[in-house]
GROMACS .gro file of C-alpha atoms in nm:
model
  340
    1MET     CA    1  12.146   3.482   5.343
    2LYS     CA    2  12.250   3.275   5.661
    3ARG     CA    3  11.937   3.200   5.833
    4GLN     CA    4  11.924   3.288   6.214
    5PRO     CA    5  11.850   3.006   6.474
    6LEU     CA    6  11.477   3.063   6.521
    7PHE     CA    7  11.547   3.134   6.935
    8VAL     CA    8  11.781   3.445   6.795
    9VAL     CA    9  11.484   3.588   6.563
   10LEU     CA   10  11.190   3.531   6.849
   11VAL     CA   11  11.428   3.692   7.115
   12VAL     CA   12  11.498   4.006   6.876
   13PHE     CA   13  11.092   4.006   6.861
   14ALA     CA   14  11.051   3.986   7.198
   15LEU     CA   15  11.261   4.262   7.250
   16ALA     CA   16  11.098   4.463   6.998
   17CYS     CA   17  10.817   4.407   7.179
   18TRP     CA   18  10.921   4.531   7.516
   19ALA     CA   19  11.102   4.785   7.383
   20GLY     CA   20  10.782   4.921   7.233
   21GLY     CA   21  10.592   4.874   7.565
   22ARG     CA   22  10.818   5.072   7.769
   23VAL     CA   23  10.741   5.430   7.871
   24ASN     CA   24  10.843   5.663   8.103
   25ALA     CA   25  10.680   5.635   8.414
   26GLU     CA   26  10.512   6.008   8.381
   27VAL     CA   27  10.285   5.882   8.056
   28GLY     CA   28  10.067   5.661   8.344
   29PRO     CA   29   9.938   5.281   8.355
   30PRO     CA   30   9.792   5.092   8.101
   31PRO     CA   31   9.451   5.198   7.962
   32TYR     CA   32   9.277   4.914   8.101
   33VAL     CA   33   9.403   5.021   8.428
   34ALA     CA   34   9.375   5.395   8.430
   35ALA     CA   35   8.987   5.315   8.302
   36ALA     CA   36   8.934   5.088   8.609
   37ILE     CA   37   9.044   5.328   8.846
   38ALA     CA   38   8.836   5.577   8.668
   39ASP     CA   39   8.512   5.386   8.705
   40PRO     CA   40   8.247   5.635   8.839
   41ALA     CA   41   8.094   5.311   9.019
   42ARG     CA   42   8.374   5.271   9.263
   43PRO     CA   43   8.268   5.404   9.599
   44ALA     CA   44   8.374   5.737   9.761
   45ASP     CA   45   8.555   5.531  10.062
   46ASP     CA   46   8.769   5.370   9.782
   47THR     CA   47   8.829   5.652   9.556
   48SER     CA   48   8.959   5.859   9.881
   49LEU     CA   49   9.234   5.626   9.922
   50ASP     CA   50   9.405   5.639   9.587
   51ALA     CA   51   9.627   5.937   9.632
   52SER     CA   52   9.810   5.704   9.944
   53ARG     CA   53   9.778   5.373   9.748
   54LYS     CA   54   9.861   5.471   9.429
   55PRO     CA   55   9.667   5.211   9.269
   56GLY     CA   56   9.776   5.288   8.907
   57GLU     CA   57  10.158   5.256   8.972
   58VAL     CA   58  10.111   4.982   9.214
   59LEU     CA   59   9.910   4.765   8.952
   60ALA     CA   60  10.134   4.847   8.637
   61PHE     CA   61  10.374   4.684   8.841
   62ALA     CA   62  10.196   4.398   8.930
   63GLY     CA   63  10.096   4.307   8.558
   64ILE     CA   64   9.734   4.224   8.556
   65LYS     CA   65   9.580   4.269   8.252
   66PRO     CA   66   9.225   4.187   8.077
   67GLY     CA   67   9.116   3.806   8.058
   68ASP     CA   68   9.322   3.733   8.380
   69LYS     CA   69   9.197   3.507   8.629
   70VAL     CA   70   9.287   3.636   8.988
   71VAL     CA   71   9.264   3.544   9.345
   72ASP     CA   72   9.248   3.853   9.611
   73LEU     CA   73   9.317   3.696   9.885
   74MET     CA   74   9.232   3.851  10.214
   75PRO     CA   75   9.057   4.123  10.013
   76GLY     CA   76   8.934   4.366  10.300
   77ALA     CA   77   8.634   4.553  10.178
   78GLY     CA   78   8.729   4.487   9.825
   79TYR     CA   79   8.896   4.791   9.739
   80TYR     CA   80   9.142   4.607   9.502
   81THR     CA   81   8.863   4.344   9.415
   82ARG     CA   82   8.640   4.621   9.251
   83VAL     CA   83   8.926   4.753   9.038
   84PHE     CA   84   9.047   4.387   8.935
   85SER     CA   85   8.701   4.315   8.821
   86LYS     CA   86   8.707   4.603   8.564
   87ILE     CA   87   9.078   4.521   8.461
   88VAL     CA   88   8.997   4.153   8.384
   89GLY     CA   89   8.669   4.240   8.216
   90PRO     CA   90   8.452   3.983   8.130
   91LYS     CA   91   8.669   3.715   7.978
   92GLY     CA   92   8.857   3.728   8.325
   93SER     CA   93   8.751   3.624   8.694
   94VAL     CA   94   8.796   3.742   8.995
   95TYR     CA   95   8.781   3.512   9.331
   96ALA     CA   96   8.781   3.763   9.674
   97LEU     CA   97   8.910   3.462   9.904
   98GLN     CA   98   8.846   3.530  10.287
   99PRO     CA   99   8.989   3.306  10.577
  100THR     CA  100   8.711   3.232  10.786
  101GLU     CA  101   8.926   3.351  11.078
  102MET     CA  102   8.950   3.684  10.912
  103ASP     CA  103   8.588   3.708  10.882
  104LYS     CA  104   8.539   3.622  11.277
  105ALA     CA  105   8.783   3.936  11.338
  106ALA     CA  106   8.664   4.216  11.065
  107PRO     CA  107   8.341   4.108  10.974
  108LYS     CA  108   8.228   4.415  10.797
  109GLY     CA  109   8.484   4.378  10.520
  110LEU     CA  110   8.313   4.054  10.387
  111GLN     CA  111   7.976   4.218  10.402
  112ARG     CA  112   8.068   4.500  10.176
  113LEU     CA  113   8.234   4.252   9.955
  114LYS     CA  114   7.918   4.053   9.888
  115GLY     CA  115   7.716   4.335   9.876
  116PHE     CA  116   7.853   4.371   9.530
  117ALA     CA  117   8.005   4.062   9.420
  118SER     CA  118   7.800   3.899   9.133
  119THR     CA  119   7.599   4.190   9.083
  120PRO     CA  120   7.552   4.404   8.792
  121GLY     CA  121   7.905   4.496   8.617
  122TYR     CA  122   8.023   4.290   8.880
  123GLU     CA  123   7.943   3.958   8.779
  124ASN     CA  124   8.291   3.816   8.724
  125VAL     CA  125   8.338   3.871   9.145
  126SER     CA  126   8.321   3.529   9.315
  127VAL     CA  127   8.333   3.534   9.695
  128LEU     CA  128   8.510   3.244   9.856
  129VAL     CA  129   8.510   3.210  10.257
  130GLN     CA  130   8.708   2.874  10.426
  131PRO     CA  131   8.916   2.787  10.698
  132ILE     CA  132   9.262   2.963  10.657
  133ALA     CA  133   9.394   2.563  10.714
  134GLU     CA  134   9.218   2.478  10.452
  135LEU     CA  135   9.227   2.677  10.171
  136SER     CA  136   9.091   2.534   9.810
  137LEU     CA  137   9.247   2.771   9.547
  138PRO     CA  138   9.109   2.811   9.216
  139GLN     CA  139   9.306   2.610   9.007
  140HIS     CA  140   9.545   2.767   8.680
  141VAL     CA  141   9.500   3.139   8.775
  142ASP     CA  142   9.728   3.392   8.678
  143MET     CA  143   9.780   3.584   8.961
  144VAL     CA  144   9.726   3.588   9.347
  145TRP     CA  145   9.739   3.913   9.509
  146THR     CA  146   9.747   3.971   9.877
  147SER     CA  147   9.762   4.355  10.018
  148GLN     CA  148   9.838   4.452  10.365
  149ASN     CA  149   9.744   4.136  10.554
  150TYR     CA  150  10.021   3.874  10.477
  151HIS     CA  151  10.157   4.006  10.827
  152ASP     CA  152   9.798   3.889  10.978
  153LEU     CA  153   9.901   3.507  10.879
  154HIS     CA  154  10.144   3.540  11.150
  155ASP     CA  155   9.914   3.661  11.423
  156PRO     CA  156   9.750   3.462  11.692
  157PHE     CA  157   9.376   3.504  11.573
  158MET     CA  158   9.482   3.335  11.267
  159GLY     CA  159   9.585   2.996  11.413
  160SER     CA  160   9.906   3.007  11.352
  161PRO     CA  161   9.851   2.883  11.014
  162ASP     CA  162  10.155   2.699  10.828
  163LEU     CA  163  10.305   2.917  10.618
  164ALA     CA  164  10.506   2.655  10.366
  165ARG     CA  165  10.205   2.454  10.299
  166LEU     CA  166   9.963   2.794  10.275
  167ASN     CA  167  10.246   2.935  10.012
  168LYS     CA  168  10.291   2.586   9.846
  169ALA     CA  169   9.931   2.575   9.788
  170ILE     CA  170   9.944   2.926   9.613
  171PHE     CA  171  10.228   2.808   9.398
  172ASP     CA  172  10.018   2.486   9.287
  173ALA     CA  173   9.695   2.682   9.218
  174LEU     CA  174   9.916   2.922   8.977
  175ARG     CA  175   9.954   2.841   8.620
  176PRO     CA  176  10.335   2.820   8.517
  177GLY     CA  177  10.448   3.186   8.469
  178GLY     CA  178  10.171   3.314   8.744
  179ILE     CA  179  10.250   3.572   8.977
  180TYR     CA  180  10.202   3.633   9.336
  181MET     CA  181  10.223   3.995   9.492
  182VAL     CA  182  10.257   4.086   9.813
  183LEU     CA  183  10.212   4.424   9.919
  184ASP     CA  184  10.247   4.474  10.330
  185HIS     CA  185  10.343   4.737  10.605
  186ALA     CA  186  10.705   4.726  10.641
  187ALA     CA  187  10.852   4.636  11.026
  188ALA     CA  188  11.228   4.712  11.086
  189PRO     CA  189  11.467   4.492  10.899
  190GLY     CA  190  11.597   4.239  11.134
  191SER     CA  191  11.290   4.210  11.333
  192GLY     CA  192  11.108   3.908  11.152
  193VAL     CA  193  10.759   3.852  11.283
  194SER     CA  194  10.785   3.984  11.631
  195LYS     CA  195  10.587   4.289  11.562
  196THR     CA  196  10.312   4.132  11.298
  197ASP     CA  197  10.053   4.137  11.611
  198GLU     CA  198  10.153   4.453  11.800
  199LEU     CA  199  10.241   4.683  11.495
  200HIS     CA  200  10.043   4.510  11.190
  201ARG     CA  201  10.392   4.491  11.001
  202ILE     CA  202  10.634   4.250  10.906
  203ASP     CA  203  10.993   4.233  10.785
  204PRO     CA  204  11.018   4.216  10.405
  205ALA     CA  205  11.313   3.989  10.427
  206VAL     CA  206  11.086   3.724  10.575
  207VAL     CA  207  10.812   3.775  10.332
  208LYS     CA  208  11.086   3.726  10.077
  209ALA     CA  209  11.219   3.406  10.255
  210GLU     CA  210  10.873   3.259  10.310
  211VAL     CA  211  10.772   3.282   9.918
  212THR     CA  212  11.095   3.168   9.764
  213ALA     CA  213  11.083   2.861   9.975
  214ALA     CA  214  10.769   2.736   9.820
  215GLY     CA  215  10.927   2.727   9.450
  216PHE     CA  216  10.888   3.079   9.392
  217GLU     CA  217  11.116   3.305   9.166
  218TYR     CA  218  11.163   3.678   9.301
  219VAL     CA  219  11.094   3.894   9.024
  220GLY     CA  220  11.134   4.246   9.186
  221GLU     CA  221  10.976   4.521   9.385
  222SER     CA  222  10.840   4.827   9.310
  223ASP     CA  223  10.898   5.141   9.588
  224ALA     CA  224  10.594   5.319   9.491
  225LEU     CA  225  10.497   5.291   9.818
  226ARG     CA  226  10.791   5.327  10.007
  227GLN     CA  227  10.795   5.579  10.300
  228ALA     CA  228  11.126   5.695  10.406
  229GLY     CA  229  10.992   5.906  10.688
  230ASP     CA  230  10.848   5.605  10.841
  231ASP     CA  231  11.062   5.467  11.138
  232HIS     CA  232  10.835   5.164  11.170
  233SER     CA  233  10.788   5.209  11.544
  234LEU     CA  234  10.444   5.269  11.524
  235PRO     CA  235  10.127   5.059  11.444
  236ALA     CA  236  10.026   5.083  11.082
  237PHE     CA  237   9.677   5.179  11.218
  238ASP     CA  238   9.782   5.472  11.425
  239LYS     CA  239   9.587   5.766  11.317
  240SER     CA  240   9.909   5.964  11.242
  241MET     CA  241  10.019   5.674  11.008
  242HIS     CA  242   9.721   5.656  10.803
  243GLY     CA  243   9.837   5.626  10.464
  244LYS     CA  244  10.196   5.704  10.549
  245THR     CA  245  10.295   5.360  10.662
  246ASP     CA  246  10.613   5.246  10.472
  247ARG     CA  247  10.499   4.995  10.245
  248PHE     CA  248  10.682   4.709  10.006
  249ILE     CA  249  10.531   4.574   9.699
  250TYR     CA  250  10.718   4.228   9.590
  251LYS     CA  251  10.671   4.017   9.265
  252PHE     CA  252  10.700   3.655   9.280
  253ARG     CA  253  10.669   3.464   8.997
  254LYS     CA  254  10.592   3.085   8.961
  255PRO     CA  255  10.857   2.911   8.699
  256ILE     CA  256  10.766   2.805   8.355
  257ARG     CA  257  10.976   2.534   8.407
  258ALA     CA  258  10.718   2.415   8.698
  259ALA     CA  259  10.480   2.327   8.426
  260SER     CA  260  10.706   1.986   8.339
  261ALA     CA  261  10.617   1.832   8.654
  262GLY     CA  262  10.361   1.582   8.612
  263GLN     CA  263  10.290   1.725   8.239
  264ALA     CA  264  10.285   1.456   7.890
  265PRO     CA  265  10.626   1.485   7.729
  266VAL     CA  266  10.512   1.613   7.336
  267PRO     CA  267  10.726   1.346   7.157
  268THR     CA  268  10.535   1.427   6.800
  269LEU     CA  269  10.697   1.748   6.763
  270PHE     CA  270  11.030   1.511   6.687
  271HIS     CA  271  10.806   1.256   6.493
  272ARG     CA  272  10.688   1.519   6.257
  273LEU     CA  273  11.002   1.636   6.233
  274ALA     CA  274  11.153   1.311   6.149
  275ALA     CA  275  11.461   1.392   6.362
  276GLY     CA  276  11.717   1.158   6.454
  277HIS     CA  277  11.945   1.173   6.726
  278ALA     CA  278  12.168   1.456   6.632
  279ALA     CA  279  11.877   1.700   6.525
  280THR     CA  280  11.734   1.588   6.797
  281GLN     CA  281  12.002   1.727   7.022
  282ARG     CA  282  12.047   2.065   6.800
  283ILE     CA  283  11.640   2.130   6.886
  284CYS     CA  284  11.649   2.069   7.219
  285ARG     CA  285  11.969   2.333   7.289
  286ILE     CA  286  11.796   2.583   7.047
  287VAL     CA  287  11.473   2.524   7.279
  288LYS     CA  288  11.656   2.572   7.623
  289ALA     CA  289  11.857   2.860   7.474
  290LEU     CA  290  11.498   3.022   7.427
  291ASP     CA  291  11.325   2.935   7.741
  292ASP     CA  292  11.657   3.088   7.932
  293GLU     CA  293  11.608   3.403   7.704
  294LEU     CA  294  11.244   3.430   7.779
  295HIS     CA  295  11.311   3.397   8.155
  296ARG     CA  296  11.538   3.693   8.131
  297LEU     CA  297  11.292   3.903   7.918
  298GLU     CA  298  11.041   3.871   8.181
  299ALA     CA  299  11.261   4.007   8.407
  300LEU     CA  300  11.284   4.341   8.184
  301PRO     CA  301  10.968   4.499   8.343
  302ALA     CA  302  11.160   4.502   8.696
  303VAL     CA  303  11.467   4.652   8.510
  304ALA     CA  304  11.252   4.912   8.322
  305GLU     CA  305  11.089   5.013   8.672
  306ALA     CA  306  11.395   5.071   8.850
  307ALA     CA  307  11.536   5.277   8.566
  308GLY     CA  308  11.203   5.531   8.581
  309MET     CA  309  11.013   5.318   8.294
  310ARG     CA  310  10.734   5.097   8.284
  311LEU     CA  311  10.577   4.855   8.044
  312LEU     CA  312  10.279   5.017   7.883
  313ARG     CA  313  10.134   4.693   7.738
  314PRO     CA  314  10.187   4.312   7.739
  315CYS     CA  315  10.357   4.137   7.470
  316PRO     CA  316  10.073   3.993   7.241
  317GLY     CA  317  10.128   3.653   7.252
  318ASN     CA  318  10.418   3.622   7.444
  319GLY     CA  319  10.272   3.452   7.757
  320LEU     CA  320  10.105   3.203   7.533
  321PHE     CA  321  10.412   3.126   7.361
  322ALA     CA  322  10.621   3.103   7.671
  323SER     CA  323  10.368   2.845   7.813
  324ARG     CA  324  10.401   2.604   7.490
  325ILE     CA  325  10.790   2.606   7.544
  326ALA     CA  326  10.765   2.442   7.912
  327PRO     CA  327  10.617   2.089   7.735
  328VAL     CA  328  10.874   2.089   7.483
  329ARG     CA  329  11.155   2.137   7.748
  330THR     CA  330  11.003   1.826   7.908
  331CYS     CA  331  11.018   1.637   7.594
  332CYS     CA  332  11.383   1.752   7.568
  333ALA     CA  333  11.477   1.679   7.918
  334GLN     CA  334  11.294   1.306   7.895
  335ARG     CA  335  11.535   1.225   7.589
  336ASP     CA  336  11.820   1.304   7.744
  337ALA     CA  337  11.733   1.109   7.962
  338HIS     CA  338  11.647   0.793   7.775
  339ASP     CA  339  11.926   0.855   7.528
  340ALA     CA  340  12.179   0.874   7.847
   0.00000   0.00000   0.00000
């Protein structure tokens, strides 16, 4: 029987994993997300917001899972922080990172956060308070999340931080393949950042442009919180708009190839195979093809979402395997340069 190239076998396996994990949206979020939302320890103030915030759909799209390390940037009173804590579990970590400027503007949120962080049941939650211009994010995290606050980064009370520097700091803090989620109130298309202070809204196109400029790949968008009836003219905090604003949810990813920057090559792979030049080039072509296929596979959840389906559970080992492809690609690139 003719042996299939390694990347074909693995791609077929990965496709099977994705197919096995896709279900109709009516089935609901993954069990660990559903359990976190149903946690009886959640305060009534939080659960009363569930109908309008749809945390099951939103977090299923985000892809947060047990064991993850998550930064909840500008966490407010901790609505998502509590849910993150229960999803990632004892092997994961949640860093509630509050800029000093926001604490001065809305101190009650931080008080509520500190009231439950590091207490029994929330031992995996740490609260960090830092000036926005000097943020020092935990390293090698799986996700950075910000909800309904990205627009504030353009407001005068935040000191107009350097968004390019901030988004690059977030990029650097994420592991290769890590996710950056931005959920916010939408402003009218073409309005840019002109309404961030007045209406607490931001043009989604600005967010996409600023984040991708830092090196992120745009993965997709969930329309779970879109509101066609919102004409974007009223402030997000207007009583008539409570829970009814048009909100966009963008998902960005740090490219797996970003692991190659400053990473040591892995020449031992080729030494063990005793590979000559021709064999080395063939291995590199296979690895490159596999790497490209993995990137396409990672976009499948967004495609499934658009088709009314969602990923029920992650493919076991996929993230670990993908993270190990990057250093091999680095070695291939360096050998190509050397051979040239």
